[in-house]
Amino acid sequence: MCDLFRMNDISENLKSILHKISRTAREYNHAPEGVTLVAVSKMQPPEKIAAMLAAGQRVFGENRVQDAQERWSDLRGQYADLILHLIGPLQTNKVRDAVGLFDVIESVDRPDIVRALAREMKKQGRDLPCFVQVNTGAEPQKAGVWPGDLPALLSLCAQESLRVGGLMCIPPATEPPALHFAFLRQLAQQHGLAQLSMGMSSDYEKAVALGATHVRVGTALFGARE
Ligand SMILES: *Cc1c(COP(=O)(O)O)cnc(C)c1O
């Protein structure tokens, strides 16, 4: 009973969020199919993830390499079309595992990680698309390259043949997110990057309005984390 209820809940949440994404995209003249919903499954119970998979969702985001490995290694075999995004900070000693498991790395933010990812991708023969994470609010405690250091980091990515398709940000909790989304879009335009990963449960519609190609939604889809 309980599982059945949750299952319906989750598929309703998914439908409703996909609907809001399409509606907002159309309203602001963006192609709805150009926006990918990344379902952030970190710290969610396996039953809810199973329900999300049953509802047809295939793109998921995780912020820790080891948790993601435990959760997704087996499921990978069952769902050939699964796409896993790493959205959390990456340490150099986790790069090998990250490259082995994930399909997209969203948290490229410093030179040693660029070099380590490039080396490991060559070794494993996996040419994964990446996003560079920008610390748009220049918050000292937060991951992401500072906006002023972005050009040099992108040059290094090019030199190392890392496939960067876009930029990602997590705006400061205390500021209007739209300012940061607009700033990220401007930075991406300056560097000829087409993809923008921005927007979470509380602000994904604003992000879509401002041109997000990827929104990362956790609690609005799954409910509160454990
Ligand atoms: C947890 C997390 C999210 C999802 O947050 P919600 O508010 O639950 O939607 C999105 N992006 C990143 C980088 C996260 O760590």
Short mmCIF file of C-alpha atoms and ligand atoms in Angstrom, two decimals:
data_model
loop_
_atom_site.label_atom_id
_atom_site.label_comp_id
_atom_site.label_asym_id
_atom_site.label_seq_id
_atom_site.Cartn_x
_atom_site.Cartn_y
_atom_site.Cartn_z
CA MET A 1 0.00 0.00 0.00
CA CYS A 2 2.62 2.40 1.15
CA ASP A 3 4.84 1.66 -1.83
CA LEU A 4 1.95 2.00 -4.22
CA PHE A 5 1.06 5.39 -2.77
CA ARG A 6 4.64 6.61 -3.06
CA MET A 7 4.85 5.34 -6.59
CA ASN A 8 1.80 7.38 -7.63
CA ASP A 9 3.13 10.38 -5.75
CA ILE A 10 6.42 10.26 -7.54
CA SER A 11 4.98 9.84 -10.99
CA GLU A 12 2.57 12.73 -10.31
CA ASN A 13 5.47 14.94 -9.16
CA LEU A 14 7.44 14.02 -12.25
CA LYS A 15 4.54 14.75 -14.59
CA SER A 16 3.80 18.06 -12.91
CA ILE A 17 7.42 19.26 -12.99
CA LEU A 18 7.92 18.21 -16.61
CA HIS A 19 4.72 20.08 -17.44
CA LYS A 20 5.91 23.25 -15.69
CA ILE A 21 9.26 23.04 -17.46
CA SER A 22 7.63 22.78 -20.90
CA ARG A 23 5.12 25.50 -20.15
CA THR A 24 7.78 27.93 -18.93
CA ALA A 25 10.13 27.12 -21.80
CA ARG A 26 7.39 27.80 -24.36
CA GLU A 27 6.34 30.98 -22.59
CA TYR A 28 9.90 32.34 -22.88
CA ASN A 29 10.52 31.11 -26.41
CA HIS A 30 12.84 28.25 -25.58
CA ALA A 31 12.34 24.81 -27.11
CA PRO A 32 10.87 22.61 -24.34
CA GLU A 33 12.83 19.60 -25.60
CA GLY A 34 16.01 21.62 -25.07
CA VAL A 35 15.57 21.40 -21.29
CA THR A 36 16.69 18.24 -19.47
CA LEU A 37 15.38 17.41 -16.03
CA VAL A 38 18.16 15.99 -13.86
CA ALA A 39 16.43 14.16 -10.98
CA VAL A 40 18.67 14.65 -7.95
CA SER A 41 18.47 11.33 -6.10
CA LYS A 42 21.11 11.94 -3.42
CA MET A 43 20.00 10.68 0.00
CA GLN A 44 16.72 9.31 -1.31
CA PRO A 45 15.57 5.78 -0.48
CA PRO A 46 15.86 3.03 -3.13
CA GLU A 47 12.04 2.60 -3.35
CA LYS A 48 11.63 6.17 -4.49
CA ILE A 49 14.37 5.81 -7.06
CA ALA A 50 12.75 2.62 -8.31
CA ALA A 51 9.44 4.50 -8.58
CA MET A 52 11.12 7.30 -10.55
CA LEU A 53 12.66 4.77 -12.93
CA ALA A 54 9.28 3.06 -13.31
CA ALA A 55 7.76 6.46 -14.13
CA GLY A 56 10.21 6.75 -17.02
CA GLN A 57 12.81 9.18 -15.68
CA ARG A 58 16.31 8.26 -16.88
CA VAL A 59 18.55 11.25 -16.04
CA PHE A 60 19.73 11.42 -12.43
CA GLY A 61 22.14 13.56 -10.43
CA GLU A 62 24.24 12.55 -7.45
CA ASN A 63 26.64 14.67 -5.43
CA ARG A 64 28.92 12.01 -3.92
CA VAL A 65 30.87 9.46 -5.91
CA GLN A 66 30.80 6.69 -3.34
CA ASP A 67 27.06 6.97 -2.54
CA ALA A 68 26.32 7.00 -6.24
CA GLN A 69 28.41 3.88 -6.81
CA GLU A 70 26.57 1.98 -4.09
CA ARG A 71 23.23 3.01 -5.44
CA TRP A 72 23.67 2.90 -9.18
CA SER A 73 26.26 0.23 -10.03
CA ASP A 74 23.63 -2.54 -10.20
CA LEU A 75 20.88 -0.41 -11.72
CA ARG A 76 23.21 0.53 -14.59
CA GLY A 77 23.02 -3.03 -15.83
CA GLN A 78 19.21 -2.94 -15.84
CA TYR A 79 18.74 0.42 -17.54
CA ALA A 80 20.98 0.82 -20.56
CA ASP A 81 19.65 4.35 -21.21
CA LEU A 82 20.45 5.69 -17.74
CA ILE A 83 22.36 8.99 -17.68
CA LEU A 84 24.13 9.88 -14.44
CA HIS A 85 25.35 13.39 -13.69
CA LEU A 86 27.91 14.15 -11.00
CA ILE A 87 26.76 17.45 -9.50
CA GLY A 88 28.88 17.57 -6.33
CA PRO A 89 32.49 18.59 -5.69
CA LEU A 90 35.07 16.12 -6.98
CA GLN A 91 38.31 15.19 -5.20
CA THR A 92 41.28 13.99 -7.24
CA ASN A 93 41.33 10.64 -5.42
CA LYS A 94 37.75 9.97 -6.60
CA VAL A 95 38.33 10.83 -10.24
CA ARG A 96 38.90 7.26 -11.36
CA ASP A 97 35.63 6.04 -9.84
CA ALA A 98 33.76 9.10 -11.07
CA VAL A 99 34.89 8.62 -14.68
CA GLY A 100 33.97 4.93 -14.45
CA LEU A 101 30.45 5.56 -13.19
CA PHE A 102 29.13 8.90 -14.43
CA ASP A 103 28.10 10.04 -17.91
CA VAL A 104 28.34 13.78 -17.30
CA ILE A 105 30.57 15.69 -14.87
CA GLU A 106 28.99 19.01 -13.83
CA SER A 107 31.47 20.09 -11.17
CA VAL A 108 34.73 20.84 -13.00
CA ASP A 109 36.11 23.79 -11.09
CA ARG A 110 39.91 23.83 -10.82
CA PRO A 111 43.08 22.99 -12.74
CA ASP A 112 44.07 19.81 -10.88
CA ILE A 113 40.61 18.34 -11.51
CA VAL A 114 40.76 19.28 -15.20
CA ARG A 115 44.10 17.51 -15.58
CA ALA A 116 43.05 14.48 -13.54
CA LEU A 117 39.78 14.08 -15.47
CA ALA A 118 41.50 14.43 -18.84
CA ARG A 119 44.13 11.85 -17.90
CA GLU A 120 41.59 9.38 -16.49
CA MET A 121 39.18 9.72 -19.43
CA LYS A 122 42.00 8.88 -21.83
CA LYS A 123 42.97 5.92 -19.71
CA GLN A 124 39.41 4.56 -19.56
CA GLY A 125 38.55 5.55 -23.13
CA ARG A 126 35.57 7.59 -21.91
CA ASP A 127 35.11 11.06 -23.41
CA LEU A 128 32.53 12.46 -20.97
CA PRO A 129 30.79 15.79 -21.51
CA CYS A 130 31.49 18.26 -18.70
CA PHE A 131 30.23 21.50 -17.24
CA VAL A 132 32.44 24.03 -15.52
CA GLN A 133 30.93 25.06 -12.20
CA VAL A 134 31.08 28.80 -11.59
CA ASN A 135 30.92 30.31 -8.12
CA THR A 136 28.78 33.20 -9.36
CA GLY A 137 28.37 34.64 -5.87
CA ALA A 138 32.11 34.40 -5.12
CA GLU A 139 31.28 32.65 -1.85
CA PRO A 140 34.49 31.49 -0.13
CA GLN A 141 32.99 28.24 1.24
CA LYS A 142 31.40 27.19 -2.04
CA ALA A 143 32.82 25.09 -4.89
CA GLY A 144 33.15 26.53 -8.37
CA VAL A 145 35.69 28.61 -10.24
CA TRP A 146 35.53 32.32 -9.55
CA PRO A 147 34.18 34.22 -12.54
CA GLY A 148 37.51 36.02 -13.05
CA ASP A 149 39.36 32.70 -13.30
CA LEU A 150 36.90 31.15 -15.77
CA PRO A 151 38.71 32.14 -19.00
CA ALA A 152 41.99 30.54 -17.85
CA LEU A 153 40.22 27.38 -16.70
CA LEU A 154 38.36 27.06 -20.01
CA SER A 155 41.66 27.46 -21.88
CA LEU A 156 43.14 24.67 -19.83
CA CYS A 157 40.10 22.46 -20.56
CA ALA A 158 40.60 23.09 -24.29
CA GLN A 159 44.30 22.35 -24.05
CA GLU A 160 43.57 19.09 -22.19
CA SER A 161 40.77 18.20 -24.69
CA LEU A 162 38.15 18.06 -21.96
CA ARG A 163 34.73 18.27 -23.61
CA VAL A 164 33.09 21.28 -21.92
CA GLY A 165 29.54 21.88 -23.14
CA GLY A 166 28.44 24.49 -20.66
CA LEU A 167 28.44 26.10 -17.25
CA MET A 168 26.78 25.22 -13.95
CA CYS A 169 26.03 27.32 -10.86
CA ILE A 170 24.45 27.15 -7.42
CA PRO A 171 23.41 30.70 -6.50
CA PRO A 172 23.90 32.02 -2.95
CA ALA A 173 20.89 31.14 -0.78
CA THR A 174 20.43 34.77 0.24
CA GLU A 175 20.29 36.43 -3.18
CA PRO A 176 17.69 36.44 -5.96
CA PRO A 177 18.67 33.45 -8.10
CA ALA A 178 17.61 35.14 -11.34
CA LEU A 179 20.57 37.54 -11.14
CA HIS A 180 22.94 34.58 -10.98
CA PHE A 181 21.17 32.71 -13.75
CA ALA A 182 21.38 35.73 -16.03
CA PHE A 183 25.05 36.19 -15.14
CA LEU A 184 25.83 32.51 -15.86
CA ARG A 185 24.07 32.78 -19.21
CA GLN A 186 26.12 35.86 -20.08
CA LEU A 187 29.36 34.05 -19.20
CA ALA A 188 28.35 31.05 -21.32
CA GLN A 189 27.54 33.31 -24.27
CA GLN A 190 30.90 35.07 -23.98
CA HIS A 191 32.64 31.71 -24.25
CA GLY A 192 30.40 30.21 -26.91
CA LEU A 193 29.03 27.52 -24.60
CA ALA A 194 25.51 26.27 -25.32
CA GLN A 195 24.56 24.54 -22.09
CA LEU A 196 23.45 25.95 -18.75
CA SER A 197 22.87 23.79 -15.68
CA MET A 198 20.96 26.00 -13.26
CA GLY A 199 17.83 25.88 -11.14
CA MET A 200 16.81 23.56 -8.30
CA SER A 201 13.50 22.71 -6.58
CA SER A 202 12.70 26.27 -5.51
CA ASP A 203 13.75 28.12 -8.66
CA TYR A 204 13.86 25.80 -11.68
CA GLU A 205 11.10 27.71 -13.48
CA LYS A 206 13.08 30.95 -13.19
CA ALA A 207 16.10 29.11 -14.54
CA VAL A 208 14.15 27.74 -17.50
CA ALA A 209 12.84 31.23 -18.24
CA LEU A 210 16.46 32.42 -18.36
CA GLY A 211 17.58 29.68 -20.71
CA ALA A 212 18.58 26.68 -18.54
CA THR A 213 19.24 23.55 -20.59
CA HIS A 214 19.51 21.41 -17.44
CA VAL A 215 17.63 21.83 -14.17
CA ARG A 216 18.66 19.82 -11.11
CA VAL A 217 15.60 19.02 -9.02
CA GLY A 218 15.65 16.90 -5.86
CA THR A 219 13.09 17.52 -3.10
CA ALA A 220 10.30 18.78 -5.37
CA LEU A 221 10.43 15.43 -7.16
CA PHE A 222 11.23 12.96 -4.39
CA GLY A 223 10.16 14.73 -1.21
CA ALA A 224 12.51 15.63 1.67
CA ARG A 225 15.86 13.84 1.84
CA GLU A 226 16.54 11.26 4.55
C1 LIG B 1 21.08 18.72 -3.79
C2 LIG B 1 21.39 19.48 -5.00
C3 LIG B 1 20.36 19.89 -5.89
C4 LIG B 1 18.89 19.62 -5.65
O1 LIG B 1 18.39 20.41 -4.62
P1 LIG B 1 16.81 20.49 -4.32
O2 LIG B 1 16.66 21.78 -3.61
O3 LIG B 1 16.51 19.30 -3.48
O4 LIG B 1 16.10 20.46 -5.60
C5 LIG B 1 20.73 20.54 -7.04
N1 LIG B 1 22.03 20.81 -7.32
C6 LIG B 1 23.02 20.44 -6.51
C7 LIG B 1 24.43 20.76 -6.88
C8 LIG B 1 22.74 19.77 -5.33
O5 LIG B 1 23.76 19.41 -4.52
#
